[in-house]
Short mmCIF file of C-alpha atoms in Angstrom, two decimals:
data_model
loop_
_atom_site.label_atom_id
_atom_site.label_comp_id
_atom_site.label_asym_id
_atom_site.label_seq_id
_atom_site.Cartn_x
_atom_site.Cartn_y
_atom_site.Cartn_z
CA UNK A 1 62.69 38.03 61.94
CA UNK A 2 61.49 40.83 59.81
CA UNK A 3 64.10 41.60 56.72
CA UNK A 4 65.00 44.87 55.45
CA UNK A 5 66.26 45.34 52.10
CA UNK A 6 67.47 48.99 50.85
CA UNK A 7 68.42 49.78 47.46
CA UNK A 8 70.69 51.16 45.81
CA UNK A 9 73.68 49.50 47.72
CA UNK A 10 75.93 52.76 46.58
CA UNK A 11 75.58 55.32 44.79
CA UNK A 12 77.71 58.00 43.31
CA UNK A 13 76.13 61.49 43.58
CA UNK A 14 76.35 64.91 42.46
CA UNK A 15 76.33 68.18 45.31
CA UNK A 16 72.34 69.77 44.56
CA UNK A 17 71.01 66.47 43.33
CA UNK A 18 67.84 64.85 44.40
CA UNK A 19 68.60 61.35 46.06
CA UNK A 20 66.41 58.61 46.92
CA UNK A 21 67.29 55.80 48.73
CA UNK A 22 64.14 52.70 49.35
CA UNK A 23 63.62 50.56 51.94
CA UNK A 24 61.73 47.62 51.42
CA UNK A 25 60.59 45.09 54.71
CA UNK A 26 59.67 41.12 54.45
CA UNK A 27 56.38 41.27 56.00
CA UNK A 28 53.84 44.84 57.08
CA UNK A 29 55.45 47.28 59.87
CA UNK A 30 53.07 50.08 59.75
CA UNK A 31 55.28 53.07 60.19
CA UNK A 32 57.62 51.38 62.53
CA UNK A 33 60.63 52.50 60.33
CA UNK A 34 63.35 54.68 61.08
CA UNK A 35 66.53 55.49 59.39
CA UNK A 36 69.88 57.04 60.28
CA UNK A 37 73.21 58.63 59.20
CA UNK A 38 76.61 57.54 60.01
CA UNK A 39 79.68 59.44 58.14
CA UNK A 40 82.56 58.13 57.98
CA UNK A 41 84.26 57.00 61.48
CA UNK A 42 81.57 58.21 63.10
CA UNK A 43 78.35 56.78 65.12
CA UNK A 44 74.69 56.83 63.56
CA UNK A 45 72.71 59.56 63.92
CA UNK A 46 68.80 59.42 64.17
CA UNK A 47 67.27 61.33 60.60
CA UNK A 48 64.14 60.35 60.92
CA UNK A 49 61.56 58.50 62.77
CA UNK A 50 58.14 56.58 62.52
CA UNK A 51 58.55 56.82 58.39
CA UNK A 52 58.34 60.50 58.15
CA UNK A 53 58.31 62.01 61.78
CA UNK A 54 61.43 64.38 61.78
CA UNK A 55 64.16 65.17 64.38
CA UNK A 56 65.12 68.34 65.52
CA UNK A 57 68.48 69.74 64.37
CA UNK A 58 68.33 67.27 60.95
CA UNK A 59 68.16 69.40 57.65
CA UNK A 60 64.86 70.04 56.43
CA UNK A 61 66.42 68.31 52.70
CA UNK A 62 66.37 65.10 54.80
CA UNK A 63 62.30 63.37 54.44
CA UNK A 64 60.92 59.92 54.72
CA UNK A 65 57.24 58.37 53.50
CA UNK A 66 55.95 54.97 53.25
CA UNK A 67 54.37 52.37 55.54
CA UNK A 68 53.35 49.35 55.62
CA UNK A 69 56.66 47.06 53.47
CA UNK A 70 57.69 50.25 51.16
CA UNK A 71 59.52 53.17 52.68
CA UNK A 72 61.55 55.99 51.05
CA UNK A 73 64.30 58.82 52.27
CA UNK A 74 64.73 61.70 50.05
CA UNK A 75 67.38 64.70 50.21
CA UNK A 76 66.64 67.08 48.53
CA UNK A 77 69.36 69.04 46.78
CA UNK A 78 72.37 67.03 48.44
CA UNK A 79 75.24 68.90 49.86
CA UNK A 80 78.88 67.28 50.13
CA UNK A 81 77.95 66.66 54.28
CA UNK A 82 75.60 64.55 53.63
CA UNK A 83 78.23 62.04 51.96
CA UNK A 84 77.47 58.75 54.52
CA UNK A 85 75.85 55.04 54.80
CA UNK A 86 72.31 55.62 55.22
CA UNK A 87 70.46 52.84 57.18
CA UNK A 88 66.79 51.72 57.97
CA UNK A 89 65.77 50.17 60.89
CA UNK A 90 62.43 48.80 61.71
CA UNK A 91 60.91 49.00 65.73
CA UNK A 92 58.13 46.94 64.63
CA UNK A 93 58.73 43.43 66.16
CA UNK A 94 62.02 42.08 67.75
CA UNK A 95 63.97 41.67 67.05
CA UNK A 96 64.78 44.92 65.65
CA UNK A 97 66.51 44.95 61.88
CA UNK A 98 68.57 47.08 59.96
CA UNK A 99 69.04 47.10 55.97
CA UNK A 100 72.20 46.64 54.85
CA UNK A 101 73.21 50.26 54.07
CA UNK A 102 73.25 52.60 51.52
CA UNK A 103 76.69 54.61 50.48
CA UNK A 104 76.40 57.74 49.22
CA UNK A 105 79.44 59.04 47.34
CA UNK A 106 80.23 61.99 45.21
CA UNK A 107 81.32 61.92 42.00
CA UNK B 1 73.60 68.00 75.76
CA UNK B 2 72.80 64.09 75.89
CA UNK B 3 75.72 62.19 76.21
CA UNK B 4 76.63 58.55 75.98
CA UNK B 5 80.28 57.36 76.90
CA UNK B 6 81.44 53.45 76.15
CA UNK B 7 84.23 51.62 77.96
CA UNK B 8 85.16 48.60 78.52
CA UNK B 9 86.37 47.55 74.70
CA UNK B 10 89.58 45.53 74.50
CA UNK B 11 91.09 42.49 72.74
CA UNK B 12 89.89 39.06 74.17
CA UNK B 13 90.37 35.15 73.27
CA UNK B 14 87.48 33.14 72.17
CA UNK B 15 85.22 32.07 75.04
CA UNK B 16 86.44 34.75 77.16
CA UNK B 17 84.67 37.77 79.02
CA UNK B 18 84.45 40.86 78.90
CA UNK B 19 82.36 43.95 80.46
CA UNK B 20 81.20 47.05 78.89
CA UNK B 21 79.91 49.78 80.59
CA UNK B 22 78.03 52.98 79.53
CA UNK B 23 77.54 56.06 81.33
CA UNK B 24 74.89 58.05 80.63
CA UNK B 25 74.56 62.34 81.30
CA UNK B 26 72.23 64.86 79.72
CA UNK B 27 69.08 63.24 80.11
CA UNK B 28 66.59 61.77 82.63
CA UNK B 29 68.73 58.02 82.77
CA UNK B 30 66.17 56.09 85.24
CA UNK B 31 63.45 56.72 82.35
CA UNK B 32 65.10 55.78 78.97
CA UNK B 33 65.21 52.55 77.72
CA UNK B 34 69.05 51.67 76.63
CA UNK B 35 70.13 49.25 73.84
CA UNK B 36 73.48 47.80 72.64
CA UNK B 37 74.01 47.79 68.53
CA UNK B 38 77.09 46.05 67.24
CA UNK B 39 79.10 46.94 64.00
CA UNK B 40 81.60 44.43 62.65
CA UNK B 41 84.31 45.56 60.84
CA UNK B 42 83.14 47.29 57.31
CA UNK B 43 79.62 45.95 57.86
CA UNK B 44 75.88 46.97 58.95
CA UNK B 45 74.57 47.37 62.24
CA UNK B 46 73.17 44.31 64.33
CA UNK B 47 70.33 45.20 67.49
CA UNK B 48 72.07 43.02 70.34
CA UNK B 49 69.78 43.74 73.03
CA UNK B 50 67.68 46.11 75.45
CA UNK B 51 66.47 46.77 79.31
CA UNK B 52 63.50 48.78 80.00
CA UNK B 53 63.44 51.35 82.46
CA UNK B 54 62.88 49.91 86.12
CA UNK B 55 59.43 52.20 85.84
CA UNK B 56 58.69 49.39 83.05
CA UNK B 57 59.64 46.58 84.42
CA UNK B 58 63.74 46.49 83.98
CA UNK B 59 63.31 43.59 81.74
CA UNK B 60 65.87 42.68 79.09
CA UNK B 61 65.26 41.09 75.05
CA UNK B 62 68.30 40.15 73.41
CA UNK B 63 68.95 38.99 69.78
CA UNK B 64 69.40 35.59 69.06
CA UNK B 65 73.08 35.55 68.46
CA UNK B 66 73.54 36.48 71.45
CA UNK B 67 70.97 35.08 74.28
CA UNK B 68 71.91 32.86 77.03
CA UNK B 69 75.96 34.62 76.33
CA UNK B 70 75.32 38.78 76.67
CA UNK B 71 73.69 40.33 79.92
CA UNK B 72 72.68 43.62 79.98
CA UNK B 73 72.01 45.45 83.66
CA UNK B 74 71.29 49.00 84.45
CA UNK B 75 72.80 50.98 87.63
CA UNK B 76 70.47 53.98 87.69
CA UNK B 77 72.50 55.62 91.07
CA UNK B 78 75.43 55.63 88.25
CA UNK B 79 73.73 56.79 84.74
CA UNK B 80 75.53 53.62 83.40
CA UNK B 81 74.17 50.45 82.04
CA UNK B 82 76.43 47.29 81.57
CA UNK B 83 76.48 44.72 78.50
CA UNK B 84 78.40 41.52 80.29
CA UNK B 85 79.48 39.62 77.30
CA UNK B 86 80.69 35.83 78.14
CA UNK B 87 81.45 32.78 76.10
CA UNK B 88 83.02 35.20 73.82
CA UNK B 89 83.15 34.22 69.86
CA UNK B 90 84.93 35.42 67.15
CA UNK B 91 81.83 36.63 65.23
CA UNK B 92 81.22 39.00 68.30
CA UNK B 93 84.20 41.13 67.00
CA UNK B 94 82.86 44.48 66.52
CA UNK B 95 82.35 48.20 67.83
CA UNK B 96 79.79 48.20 70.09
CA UNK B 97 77.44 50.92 70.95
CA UNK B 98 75.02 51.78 73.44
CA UNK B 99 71.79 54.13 72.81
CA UNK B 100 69.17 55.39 73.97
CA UNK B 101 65.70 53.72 72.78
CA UNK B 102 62.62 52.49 72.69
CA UNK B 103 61.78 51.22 69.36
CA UNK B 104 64.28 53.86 67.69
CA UNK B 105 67.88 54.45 68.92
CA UNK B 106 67.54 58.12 69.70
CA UNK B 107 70.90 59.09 71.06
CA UNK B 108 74.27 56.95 70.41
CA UNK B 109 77.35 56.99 72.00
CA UNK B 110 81.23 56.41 70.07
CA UNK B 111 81.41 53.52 70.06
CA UNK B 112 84.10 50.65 72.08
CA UNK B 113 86.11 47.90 69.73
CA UNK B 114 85.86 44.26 71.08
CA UNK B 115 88.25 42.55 69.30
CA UNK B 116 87.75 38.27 69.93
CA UNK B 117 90.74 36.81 68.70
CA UNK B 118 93.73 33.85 69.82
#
Protein backbone atom coordinates (compact mmCIF):
# COMPACT_ATOMS: atom_id res chain seq x y z
CA UNK A 1 0.00 0.00 0.00
CA UNK A 2 1.42 3.25 -1.12
CA UNK A 3 1.72 5.92 2.00
CA UNK A 4 1.06 9.47 1.85
CA UNK A 5 2.51 11.79 4.21
CA UNK A 6 1.51 15.70 4.12
CA UNK A 7 3.08 18.27 6.13
CA UNK A 8 2.40 20.65 8.03
CA UNK A 9 -0.34 18.77 10.11
CA UNK A 10 -1.95 22.47 10.93
CA UNK A 11 -1.24 25.49 10.39
CA UNK A 12 -2.35 28.86 11.53
CA UNK A 13 -2.62 31.40 8.67
CA UNK A 14 -3.01 34.89 7.87
CA UNK A 15 -6.04 36.19 5.04
CA UNK A 16 -3.47 37.25 1.68
CA UNK A 17 -0.73 34.88 2.72
CA UNK A 18 1.00 32.45 0.51
CA UNK A 19 0.41 28.77 1.83
CA UNK A 20 2.03 25.65 0.97
CA UNK A 21 1.04 22.51 2.01
CA UNK A 22 3.55 19.05 0.69
CA UNK A 23 2.68 15.83 -0.01
CA UNK A 24 5.15 13.31 0.10
CA UNK A 25 4.31 9.30 -1.22
CA UNK A 26 6.29 5.93 -0.05
CA UNK A 27 7.22 4.72 -3.35
CA UNK A 28 6.95 6.76 -7.37
CA UNK A 29 3.21 7.66 -8.57
CA UNK A 30 3.93 9.68 -11.55
CA UNK A 31 1.30 12.35 -11.41
CA UNK A 32 -1.32 10.11 -10.01
CA UNK A 33 -2.00 12.69 -7.17
CA UNK A 34 -4.92 14.60 -6.43
CA UNK A 35 -5.97 16.66 -3.57
CA UNK A 36 -9.20 18.08 -2.14
CA UNK A 37 -11.02 20.53 0.20
CA UNK A 38 -13.41 19.76 2.86
CA UNK A 39 -14.60 22.82 5.25
CA UNK A 40 -15.91 22.27 8.09
CA UNK A 41 -19.12 19.82 8.18
CA UNK A 42 -18.94 19.57 4.84
CA UNK A 43 -17.91 16.79 2.05
CA UNK A 44 -14.51 17.02 0.01
CA UNK A 45 -14.35 18.81 -2.87
CA UNK A 46 -12.01 17.92 -5.88
CA UNK A 47 -9.09 21.10 -6.16
CA UNK A 48 -7.04 19.59 -8.26
CA UNK A 49 -6.16 16.66 -10.29
CA UNK A 50 -3.24 14.59 -11.91
CA UNK A 51 -0.63 16.97 -9.72
CA UNK A 52 -1.46 20.17 -11.38
CA UNK A 53 -4.49 19.58 -13.82
CA UNK A 54 -7.17 22.09 -12.50
CA UNK A 55 -11.00 21.89 -12.03
CA UNK A 56 -13.39 24.13 -13.26
CA UNK A 57 -15.12 26.46 -10.78
CA UNK A 58 -11.84 26.10 -8.15
CA UNK A 59 -10.03 29.56 -7.63
CA UNK A 60 -7.27 30.17 -9.83
CA UNK A 61 -5.08 30.88 -6.09
CA UNK A 62 -5.55 27.09 -5.71
CA UNK A 63 -2.20 25.14 -7.86
CA UNK A 64 -0.47 21.86 -7.53
CA UNK A 65 3.21 20.57 -9.04
CA UNK A 66 5.24 17.61 -8.39
CA UNK A 67 5.41 13.98 -9.54
CA UNK A 68 6.93 11.23 -9.03
CA UNK A 69 7.06 10.94 -4.47
CA UNK A 70 7.08 14.99 -3.99
CA UNK A 71 3.95 16.98 -4.62
CA UNK A 72 2.96 20.53 -3.54
CA UNK A 73 -0.52 22.75 -3.29
CA UNK A 74 -0.09 26.38 -3.17
CA UNK A 75 -2.80 29.27 -2.56
CA UNK A 76 -1.86 32.01 -3.37
CA UNK A 77 -2.94 35.01 -1.33
CA UNK A 78 -5.41 32.97 1.04
CA UNK A 79 -8.80 34.29 1.70
CA UNK A 80 -10.80 33.40 5.04
CA UNK A 81 -12.98 30.59 2.62
CA UNK A 82 -10.38 28.76 2.08
CA UNK A 83 -10.08 27.93 5.98
CA UNK A 84 -10.41 23.73 5.62
CA UNK A 85 -8.45 20.19 5.90
CA UNK A 86 -6.70 19.87 2.76
CA UNK A 87 -6.06 16.22 1.64
CA UNK A 88 -3.97 14.26 -1.02
CA UNK A 89 -4.93 11.29 -2.52
CA UNK A 90 -2.98 9.16 -4.84
CA UNK A 91 -4.94 7.02 -8.01
CA UNK A 92 -1.78 5.38 -8.68
CA UNK A 93 -2.16 1.74 -7.42
CA UNK A 94 -4.96 0.34 -5.10
CA UNK A 95 -5.57 0.67 -3.10
CA UNK A 96 -6.07 4.26 -3.24
CA UNK A 97 -4.50 6.51 -0.13
CA UNK A 98 -5.08 9.63 1.41
CA UNK A 99 -2.54 11.76 3.68
CA UNK A 100 -3.60 12.47 6.82
CA UNK A 101 -4.80 16.09 6.36
CA UNK A 102 -3.72 19.37 6.59
CA UNK A 103 -5.78 22.17 8.80
CA UNK A 104 -5.65 25.40 7.81
CA UNK A 105 -6.64 27.96 10.45
CA UNK A 106 -6.53 31.67 10.77
CA UNK A 107 -4.91 33.43 13.17
CA UNK B 1 -25.93 20.02 -11.62
CA UNK B 2 -24.31 16.53 -10.56
CA UNK B 3 -25.81 15.25 -7.67
CA UNK B 4 -25.10 12.45 -5.26
CA UNK B 5 -27.69 11.58 -2.41
CA UNK B 6 -26.69 8.87 0.55
CA UNK B 7 -29.19 6.85 2.60
CA UNK B 8 -29.25 4.17 4.37
CA UNK B 9 -26.97 5.44 7.58
CA UNK B 10 -28.23 4.38 11.01
CA UNK B 11 -26.99 2.97 14.34
CA UNK B 12 -26.20 -0.86 14.25
CA UNK B 13 -24.66 -3.62 16.77
CA UNK B 14 -21.44 -5.23 16.00
CA UNK B 15 -21.72 -7.98 13.38
CA UNK B 16 -24.83 -6.59 12.10
CA UNK B 17 -25.96 -5.30 8.53
CA UNK B 18 -26.69 -2.66 7.06
CA UNK B 19 -27.42 -1.20 3.36
CA UNK B 20 -26.53 2.02 1.87
CA UNK B 21 -27.76 3.24 -1.13
CA UNK B 22 -26.80 6.17 -3.46
CA UNK B 23 -28.72 7.76 -6.05
CA UNK B 24 -27.16 9.36 -8.60
CA UNK B 25 -28.74 12.58 -11.06
CA UNK B 26 -26.92 15.12 -13.18
CA UNK B 27 -24.71 13.04 -15.04
CA UNK B 28 -24.48 10.09 -17.48
CA UNK B 29 -24.79 7.22 -14.28
CA UNK B 30 -24.33 3.90 -16.56
CA UNK B 31 -20.75 5.46 -17.50
CA UNK B 32 -19.10 6.67 -14.21
CA UNK B 33 -17.28 4.60 -12.10
CA UNK B 34 -18.66 5.06 -8.28
CA UNK B 35 -16.61 4.61 -5.05
CA UNK B 36 -17.43 4.56 -1.29
CA UNK B 37 -14.84 6.75 1.09
CA UNK B 38 -15.33 6.45 4.81
CA UNK B 39 -14.57 9.20 7.51
CA UNK B 40 -14.41 8.18 11.15
CA UNK B 41 -15.18 10.51 13.58
CA UNK B 42 -12.46 13.58 13.62
CA UNK B 43 -10.22 11.58 11.29
CA UNK B 44 -8.95 11.26 7.48
CA UNK B 45 -10.59 9.70 4.73
CA UNK B 46 -10.25 5.82 4.01
CA UNK B 47 -10.98 4.48 -0.05
CA UNK B 48 -13.43 1.47 0.85
CA UNK B 49 -14.13 0.33 -2.49
CA UNK B 50 -15.25 0.74 -6.29
CA UNK B 51 -17.43 -0.88 -9.36
CA UNK B 52 -16.67 -0.03 -12.83
CA UNK B 53 -19.17 0.87 -15.19
CA UNK B 54 -20.98 -2.30 -16.74
CA UNK B 55 -19.31 -0.80 -20.23
CA UNK B 56 -15.99 -1.87 -18.21
CA UNK B 57 -16.70 -4.79 -16.91
CA UNK B 58 -18.95 -3.95 -13.55
CA UNK B 59 -16.20 -5.33 -11.52
CA UNK B 60 -15.65 -4.32 -7.91
CA UNK B 61 -11.89 -3.69 -5.72
CA UNK B 62 -12.36 -3.14 -2.22
CA UNK B 63 -9.83 -2.15 0.54
CA UNK B 64 -8.56 -4.58 2.72
CA UNK B 65 -10.45 -3.69 5.82
CA UNK B 66 -13.15 -4.37 4.32
CA UNK B 67 -13.11 -7.41 1.63
CA UNK B 68 -14.98 -10.54 1.99
CA UNK B 69 -17.58 -8.02 4.62
CA UNK B 70 -18.69 -4.79 2.13
CA UNK B 71 -20.45 -5.42 -1.35
CA UNK B 72 -20.87 -2.84 -3.60
CA UNK B 73 -23.63 -3.29 -6.68
CA UNK B 74 -24.82 -0.82 -9.17
CA UNK B 75 -28.65 -0.53 -10.43
CA UNK B 76 -28.15 1.59 -13.55
CA UNK B 77 -32.33 1.58 -14.36
CA UNK B 78 -32.18 3.52 -10.79
CA UNK B 79 -28.96 6.01 -10.90
CA UNK B 80 -28.18 4.31 -7.49
CA UNK B 81 -25.37 2.11 -6.46
CA UNK B 82 -25.50 0.06 -3.14
CA UNK B 83 -22.55 -0.53 -0.48
CA UNK B 84 -24.06 -3.83 1.52
CA UNK B 85 -22.02 -3.71 4.61
CA UNK B 86 -22.23 -7.14 6.80
CA UNK B 87 -20.32 -8.54 9.70
CA UNK B 88 -20.43 -5.08 10.92
CA UNK B 89 -17.39 -3.86 13.36
CA UNK B 90 -16.95 -1.17 15.48
CA UNK B 91 -14.00 0.32 13.53
CA UNK B 92 -16.53 0.65 10.54
CA UNK B 93 -18.14 3.61 12.48
CA UNK B 94 -17.98 6.45 10.22
CA UNK B 95 -19.73 8.84 7.56
CA UNK B 96 -19.72 7.25 4.53
CA UNK B 97 -19.69 8.72 1.14
CA UNK B 98 -20.19 7.77 -2.27
CA UNK B 99 -18.43 9.54 -5.45
CA UNK B 100 -17.99 9.57 -8.55
CA UNK B 101 -14.44 8.19 -9.87
CA UNK B 102 -12.04 6.69 -11.61
CA UNK B 103 -8.75 7.18 -10.08
CA UNK B 104 -9.95 10.68 -8.55
CA UNK B 105 -13.29 11.14 -6.68
CA UNK B 106 -14.76 13.79 -8.93
CA UNK B 107 -18.15 14.47 -7.47
CA UNK B 108 -19.15 13.55 -3.66
CA UNK B 109 -22.24 13.29 -2.11
CA UNK B 110 -23.14 14.43 2.01
CA UNK B 111 -22.36 12.02 3.43
CA UNK B 112 -24.61 9.02 5.76
CA UNK B 113 -23.37 8.24 9.62
CA UNK B 114 -23.06 4.43 10.39
CA UNK B 115 -22.77 4.30 13.81
CA UNK B 116 -21.59 0.28 15.02
CA UNK B 117 -22.15 0.18 18.52
CA UNK B 118 -23.94 -2.39 21.55
Amino acid sequence: EIVLTQSPDFQSVTPKEKVTITCRASQSIGSSLHWYQQRPDQSPKLLIKYASQSISGVPSRFSGSGSGTDFTLTINSLETEDVATYFCQQGSDLPYTFGQGTKLEIK
Amino acid sequence: EMQLVESGGGLVKPGGSLRLSCAASGFTFSSAWMSWVRQAPGKGLEWVGRIRSKGDGGTTDYAAPVKGRFTISRDDSKNTVHLQMNSLKTDDTAVYYCTGSGGYSWNWGQGTLVTVSS
